[in-house]
PDB file of C-alpha atoms in Angstrom:
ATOM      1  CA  UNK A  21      12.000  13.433 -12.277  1.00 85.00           C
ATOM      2  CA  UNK A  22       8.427  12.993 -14.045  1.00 89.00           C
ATOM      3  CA  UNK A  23       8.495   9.645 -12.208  1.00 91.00           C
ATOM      4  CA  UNK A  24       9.306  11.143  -8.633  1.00 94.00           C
ATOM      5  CA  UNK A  25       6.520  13.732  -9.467  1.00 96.00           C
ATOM      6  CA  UNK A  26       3.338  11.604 -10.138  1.00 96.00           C
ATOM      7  CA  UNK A  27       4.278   8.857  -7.544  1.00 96.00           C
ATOM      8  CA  UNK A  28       4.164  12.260  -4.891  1.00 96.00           C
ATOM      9  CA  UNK A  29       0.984  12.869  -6.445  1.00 97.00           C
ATOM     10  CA  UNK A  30      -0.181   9.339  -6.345  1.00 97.00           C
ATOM     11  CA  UNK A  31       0.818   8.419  -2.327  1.00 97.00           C
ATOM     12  CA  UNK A  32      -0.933  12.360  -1.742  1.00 97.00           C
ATOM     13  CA  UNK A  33      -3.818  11.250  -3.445  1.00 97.00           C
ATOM     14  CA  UNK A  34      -4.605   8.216  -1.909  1.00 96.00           C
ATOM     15  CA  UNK A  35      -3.881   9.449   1.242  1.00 96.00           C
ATOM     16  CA  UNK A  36      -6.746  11.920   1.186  1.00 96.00           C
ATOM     17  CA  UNK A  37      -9.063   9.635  -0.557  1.00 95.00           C
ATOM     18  CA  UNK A  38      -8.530   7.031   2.317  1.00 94.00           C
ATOM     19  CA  UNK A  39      -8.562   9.541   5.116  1.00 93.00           C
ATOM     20  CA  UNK A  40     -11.906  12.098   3.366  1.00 92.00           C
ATOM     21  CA  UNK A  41     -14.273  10.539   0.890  1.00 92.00           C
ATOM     22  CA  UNK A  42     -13.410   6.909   1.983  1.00 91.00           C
ATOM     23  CA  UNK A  43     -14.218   7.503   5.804  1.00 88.00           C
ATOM     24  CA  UNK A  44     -17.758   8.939   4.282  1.00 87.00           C
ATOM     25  CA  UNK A  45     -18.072   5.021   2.574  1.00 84.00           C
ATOM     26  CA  UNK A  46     -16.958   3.311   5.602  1.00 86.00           C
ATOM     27  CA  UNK A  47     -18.949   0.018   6.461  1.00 84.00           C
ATOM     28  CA  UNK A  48     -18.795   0.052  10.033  1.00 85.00           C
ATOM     29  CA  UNK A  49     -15.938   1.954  10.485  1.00 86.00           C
ATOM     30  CA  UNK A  50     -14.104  -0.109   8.364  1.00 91.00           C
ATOM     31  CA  UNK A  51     -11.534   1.739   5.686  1.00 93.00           C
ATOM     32  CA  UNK A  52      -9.649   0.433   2.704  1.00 94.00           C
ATOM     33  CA  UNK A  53      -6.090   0.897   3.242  1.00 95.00           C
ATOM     34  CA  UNK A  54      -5.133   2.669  -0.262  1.00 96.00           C
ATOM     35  CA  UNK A  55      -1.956   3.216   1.299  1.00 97.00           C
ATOM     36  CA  UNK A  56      -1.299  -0.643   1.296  1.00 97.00           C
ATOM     37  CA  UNK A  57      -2.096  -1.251  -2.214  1.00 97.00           C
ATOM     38  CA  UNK A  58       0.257   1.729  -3.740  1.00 97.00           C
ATOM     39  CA  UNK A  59       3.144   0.317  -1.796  1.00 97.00           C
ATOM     40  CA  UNK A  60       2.799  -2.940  -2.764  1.00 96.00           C
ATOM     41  CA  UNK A  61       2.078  -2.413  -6.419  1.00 95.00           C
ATOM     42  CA  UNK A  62       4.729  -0.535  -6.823  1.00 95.00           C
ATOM     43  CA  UNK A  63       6.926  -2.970  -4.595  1.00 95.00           C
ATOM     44  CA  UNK A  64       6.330  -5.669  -6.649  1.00 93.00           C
ATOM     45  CA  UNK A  65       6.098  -3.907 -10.601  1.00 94.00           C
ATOM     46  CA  UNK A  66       9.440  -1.157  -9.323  1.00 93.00           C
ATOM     47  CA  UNK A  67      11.247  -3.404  -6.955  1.00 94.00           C
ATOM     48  CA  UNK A  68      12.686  -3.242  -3.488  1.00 95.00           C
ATOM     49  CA  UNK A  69      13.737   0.201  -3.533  1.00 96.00           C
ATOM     50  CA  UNK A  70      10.939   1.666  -5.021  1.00 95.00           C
ATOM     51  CA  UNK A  71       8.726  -0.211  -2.536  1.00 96.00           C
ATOM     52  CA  UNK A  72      10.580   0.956   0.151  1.00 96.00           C
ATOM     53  CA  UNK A  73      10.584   4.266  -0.379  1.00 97.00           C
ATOM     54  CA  UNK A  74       6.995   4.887  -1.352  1.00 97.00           C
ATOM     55  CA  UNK A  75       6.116   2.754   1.912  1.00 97.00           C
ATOM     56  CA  UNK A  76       8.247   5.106   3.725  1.00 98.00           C
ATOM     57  CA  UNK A  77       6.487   8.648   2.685  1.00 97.00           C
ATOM     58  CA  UNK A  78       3.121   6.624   2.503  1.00 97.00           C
ATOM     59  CA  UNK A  79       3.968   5.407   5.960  1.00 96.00           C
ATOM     60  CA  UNK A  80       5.248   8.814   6.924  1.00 97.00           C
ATOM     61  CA  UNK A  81       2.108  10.946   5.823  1.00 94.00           C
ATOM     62  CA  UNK A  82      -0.220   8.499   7.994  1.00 96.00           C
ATOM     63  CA  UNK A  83       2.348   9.078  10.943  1.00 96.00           C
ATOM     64  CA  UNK A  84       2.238  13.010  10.473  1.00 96.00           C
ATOM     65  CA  UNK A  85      -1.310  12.706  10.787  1.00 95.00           C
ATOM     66  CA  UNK A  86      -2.587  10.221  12.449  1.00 93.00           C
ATOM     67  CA  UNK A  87       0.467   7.972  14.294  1.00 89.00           C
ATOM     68  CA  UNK A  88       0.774   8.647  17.967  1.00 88.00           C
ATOM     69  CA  UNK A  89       4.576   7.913  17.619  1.00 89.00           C
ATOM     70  CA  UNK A  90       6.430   8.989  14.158  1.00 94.00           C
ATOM     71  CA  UNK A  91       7.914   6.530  12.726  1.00 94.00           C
ATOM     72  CA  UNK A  92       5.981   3.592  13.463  1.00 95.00           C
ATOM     73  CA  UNK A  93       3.412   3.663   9.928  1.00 97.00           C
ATOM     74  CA  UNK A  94       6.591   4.428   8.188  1.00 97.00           C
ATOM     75  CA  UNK A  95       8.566   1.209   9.276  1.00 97.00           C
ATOM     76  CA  UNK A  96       5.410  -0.829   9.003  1.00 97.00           C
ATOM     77  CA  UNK A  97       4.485   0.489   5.337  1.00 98.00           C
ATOM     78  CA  UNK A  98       8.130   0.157   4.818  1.00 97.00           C
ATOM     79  CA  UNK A  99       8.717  -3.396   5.301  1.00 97.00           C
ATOM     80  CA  UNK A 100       5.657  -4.290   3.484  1.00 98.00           C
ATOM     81  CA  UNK A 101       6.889  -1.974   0.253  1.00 97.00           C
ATOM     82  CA  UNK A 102      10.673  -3.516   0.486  1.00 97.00           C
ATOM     83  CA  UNK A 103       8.787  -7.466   0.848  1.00 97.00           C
ATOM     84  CA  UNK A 104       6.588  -6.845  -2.342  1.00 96.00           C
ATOM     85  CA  UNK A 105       9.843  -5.902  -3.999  1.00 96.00           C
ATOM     86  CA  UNK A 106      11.499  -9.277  -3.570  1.00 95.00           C
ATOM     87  CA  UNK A 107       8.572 -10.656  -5.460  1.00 94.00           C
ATOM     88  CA  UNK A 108       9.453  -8.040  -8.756  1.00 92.00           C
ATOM     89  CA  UNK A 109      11.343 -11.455 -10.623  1.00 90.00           C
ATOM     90  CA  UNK A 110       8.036 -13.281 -10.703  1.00 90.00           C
ATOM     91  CA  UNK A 111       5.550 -10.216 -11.594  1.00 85.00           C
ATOM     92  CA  UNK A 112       3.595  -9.997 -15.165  1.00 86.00           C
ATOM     93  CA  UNK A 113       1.358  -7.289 -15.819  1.00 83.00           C
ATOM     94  CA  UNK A 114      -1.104  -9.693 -17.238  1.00 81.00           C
ATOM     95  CA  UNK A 115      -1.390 -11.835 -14.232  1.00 86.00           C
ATOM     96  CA  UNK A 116      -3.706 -10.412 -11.351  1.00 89.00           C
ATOM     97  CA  UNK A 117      -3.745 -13.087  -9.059  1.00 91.00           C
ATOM     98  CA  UNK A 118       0.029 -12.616  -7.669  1.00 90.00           C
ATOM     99  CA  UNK A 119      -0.851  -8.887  -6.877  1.00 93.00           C
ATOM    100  CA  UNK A 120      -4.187  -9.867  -5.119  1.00 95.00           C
ATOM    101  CA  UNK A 121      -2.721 -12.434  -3.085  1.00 95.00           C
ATOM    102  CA  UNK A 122       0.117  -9.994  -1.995  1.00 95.00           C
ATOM    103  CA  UNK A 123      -2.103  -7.075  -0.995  1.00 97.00           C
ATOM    104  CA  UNK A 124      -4.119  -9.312   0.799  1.00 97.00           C
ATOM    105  CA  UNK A 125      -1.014 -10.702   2.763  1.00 97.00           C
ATOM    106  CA  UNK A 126       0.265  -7.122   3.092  1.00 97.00           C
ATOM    107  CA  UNK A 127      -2.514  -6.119   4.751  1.00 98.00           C
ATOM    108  CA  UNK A 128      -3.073  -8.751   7.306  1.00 97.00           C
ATOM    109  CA  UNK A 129       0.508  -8.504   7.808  1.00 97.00           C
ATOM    110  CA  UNK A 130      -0.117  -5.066   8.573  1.00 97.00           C
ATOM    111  CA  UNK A 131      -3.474  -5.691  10.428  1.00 96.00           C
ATOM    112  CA  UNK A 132      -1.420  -8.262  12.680  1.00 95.00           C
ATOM    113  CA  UNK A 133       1.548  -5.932  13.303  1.00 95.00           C
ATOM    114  CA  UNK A 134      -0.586  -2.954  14.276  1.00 93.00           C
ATOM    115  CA  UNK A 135      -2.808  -5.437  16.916  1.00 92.00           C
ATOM    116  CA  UNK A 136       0.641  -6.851  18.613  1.00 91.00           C
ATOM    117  CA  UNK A 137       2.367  -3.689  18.495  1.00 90.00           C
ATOM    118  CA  UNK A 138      -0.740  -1.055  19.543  1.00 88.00           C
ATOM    119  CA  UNK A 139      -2.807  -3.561  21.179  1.00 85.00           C
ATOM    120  CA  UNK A 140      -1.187  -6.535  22.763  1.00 80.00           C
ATOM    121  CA  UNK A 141       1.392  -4.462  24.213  1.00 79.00           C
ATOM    122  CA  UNK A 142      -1.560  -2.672  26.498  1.00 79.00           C
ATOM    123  CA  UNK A 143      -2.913  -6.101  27.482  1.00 79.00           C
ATOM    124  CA  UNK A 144      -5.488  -6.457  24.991  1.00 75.00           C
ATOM    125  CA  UNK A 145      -5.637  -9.969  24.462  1.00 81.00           C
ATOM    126  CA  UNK A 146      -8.905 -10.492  22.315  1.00 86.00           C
ATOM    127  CA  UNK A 147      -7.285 -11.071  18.968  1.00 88.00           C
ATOM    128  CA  UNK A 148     -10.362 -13.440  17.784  1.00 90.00           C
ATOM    129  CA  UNK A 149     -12.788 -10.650  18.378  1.00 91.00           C
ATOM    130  CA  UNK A 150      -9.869  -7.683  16.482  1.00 91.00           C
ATOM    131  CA  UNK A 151      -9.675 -10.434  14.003  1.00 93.00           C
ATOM    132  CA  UNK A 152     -13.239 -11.081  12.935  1.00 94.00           C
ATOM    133  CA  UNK A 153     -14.248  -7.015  13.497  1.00 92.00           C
ATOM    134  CA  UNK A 154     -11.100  -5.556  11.927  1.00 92.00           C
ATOM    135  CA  UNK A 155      -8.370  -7.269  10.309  1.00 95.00           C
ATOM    136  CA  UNK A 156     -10.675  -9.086   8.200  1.00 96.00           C
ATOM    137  CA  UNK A 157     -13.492  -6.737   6.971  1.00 96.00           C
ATOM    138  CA  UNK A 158     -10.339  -4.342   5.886  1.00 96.00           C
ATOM    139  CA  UNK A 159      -9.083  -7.364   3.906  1.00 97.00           C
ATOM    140  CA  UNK A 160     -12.441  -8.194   2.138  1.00 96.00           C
ATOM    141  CA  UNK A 161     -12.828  -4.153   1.621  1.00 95.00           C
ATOM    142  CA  UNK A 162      -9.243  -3.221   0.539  1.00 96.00           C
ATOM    143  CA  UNK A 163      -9.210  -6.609  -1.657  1.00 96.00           C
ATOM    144  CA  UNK A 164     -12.408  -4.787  -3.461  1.00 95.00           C
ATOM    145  CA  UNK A 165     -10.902  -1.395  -3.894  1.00 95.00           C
ATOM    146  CA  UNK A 166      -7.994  -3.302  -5.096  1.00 95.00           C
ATOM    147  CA  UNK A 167      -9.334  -4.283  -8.238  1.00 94.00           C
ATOM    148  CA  UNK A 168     -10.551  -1.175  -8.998  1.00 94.00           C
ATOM    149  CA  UNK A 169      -7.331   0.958  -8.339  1.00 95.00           C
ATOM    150  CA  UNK A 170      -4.759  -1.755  -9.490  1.00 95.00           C
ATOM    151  CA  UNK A 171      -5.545  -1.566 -13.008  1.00 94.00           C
ATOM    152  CA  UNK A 172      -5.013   2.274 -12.731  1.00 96.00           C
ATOM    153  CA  UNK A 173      -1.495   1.963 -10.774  1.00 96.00           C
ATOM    154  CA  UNK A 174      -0.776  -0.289 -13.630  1.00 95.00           C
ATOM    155  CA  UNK A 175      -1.561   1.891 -16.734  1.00 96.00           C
ATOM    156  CA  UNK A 176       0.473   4.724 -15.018  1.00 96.00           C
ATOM    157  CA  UNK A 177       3.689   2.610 -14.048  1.00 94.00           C
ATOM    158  CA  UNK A 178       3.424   1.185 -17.962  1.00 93.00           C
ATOM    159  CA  UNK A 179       2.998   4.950 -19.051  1.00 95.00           C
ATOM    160  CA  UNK A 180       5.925   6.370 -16.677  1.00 93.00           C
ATOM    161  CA  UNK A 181       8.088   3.285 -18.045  1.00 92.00           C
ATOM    162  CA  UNK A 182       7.294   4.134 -21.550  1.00 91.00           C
ATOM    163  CA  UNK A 183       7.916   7.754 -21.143  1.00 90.00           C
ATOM    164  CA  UNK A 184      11.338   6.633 -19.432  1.00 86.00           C
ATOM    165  CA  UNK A 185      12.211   4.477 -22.914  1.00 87.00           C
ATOM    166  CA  UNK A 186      11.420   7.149 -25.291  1.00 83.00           C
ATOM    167  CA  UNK A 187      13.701   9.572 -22.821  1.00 79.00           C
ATOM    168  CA  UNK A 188      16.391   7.379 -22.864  1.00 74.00           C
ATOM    169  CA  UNK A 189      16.358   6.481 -26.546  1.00 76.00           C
ATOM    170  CA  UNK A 190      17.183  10.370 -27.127  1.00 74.00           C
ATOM    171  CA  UNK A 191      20.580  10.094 -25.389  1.00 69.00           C
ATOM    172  CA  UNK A 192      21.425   7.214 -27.187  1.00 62.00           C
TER     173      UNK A 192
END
């Protein structure tokens, strides 16, 4: 339940840093997808079904507020959440670089979705110029914010799990 709790508070969070105060620190309109890096670090340090479902309500908050269609963000965060899950075997705490590399391939995996799915279905063919101004940019900026915010996802997942051991040790 304590876990359920802060992980509400955590997607809510992030969601109104990226959408206020991150907006105000924009470089060029470009935004770091918080969104992106919650659901994958908890993909990968939870598991699929953790992933999944915090892509889902992270998904589903950006659809609520900002989708034209519900569902879409969802889906998208979704399969990015469940993906970073599969990688839970492999995952150490200590190691950085296997959480780097997957929130940078989460997001252009999300920036490449979005551009074939809002953009190349409207006959926008100009994926060298949405490359270079957008995907890309959000990478470098998200991949910043990243190292920042990871370290912080991590001390609370280690916390929650602790909390969880020391709950569980009273039952036994």
């Amino acid at each position: 339940m304590k876990r359920k709790i802060v992980v509400s508070l955590l997607i809510f969070v992030c969601f109104l840093l990226q959408s206020t105060i991150f907006h105000s620190l924009s470089f060029g309109g470009i935004v770091p997808n918080l969104m992106i890096i919650l659901t994958a670090s908890f993909g990968f340090m939870r598991g699929e079904k953790s992933g999944l479902l915090i892509g889902f309500f992270s998904g589903l908050f950006i659809d609520i507020f900002f989708g034209e269609v519900l569902g879409f963000y969802a889906l998208v965060y979704m399969y990015i959440g469940y993906t970073n899950g599969k990688f839970n075997r492999i995952f150490y705490p200590e190691d950085v670089k296997l959480p780097m590399a997957l929130i940078i391939v989460s997001d252009l995996f999300y920036g490449l979705i979005c551009y074939v799915l809002l953009f190349l279905m409207r006959t926008r063919f100009n994926i060298g110029y949405y490359f270079l101004h957008i995907i890309l940019p959000e990478i470098v900026y998200t991949t910043f914010i990243t190292i920042i915010l990871y370290p912080i996802i991590l001390w609370i997942n280690n916390r929650l799990e602790d909390s969880e051991q020391r709950s569980a040790k009273k039952f036994v």
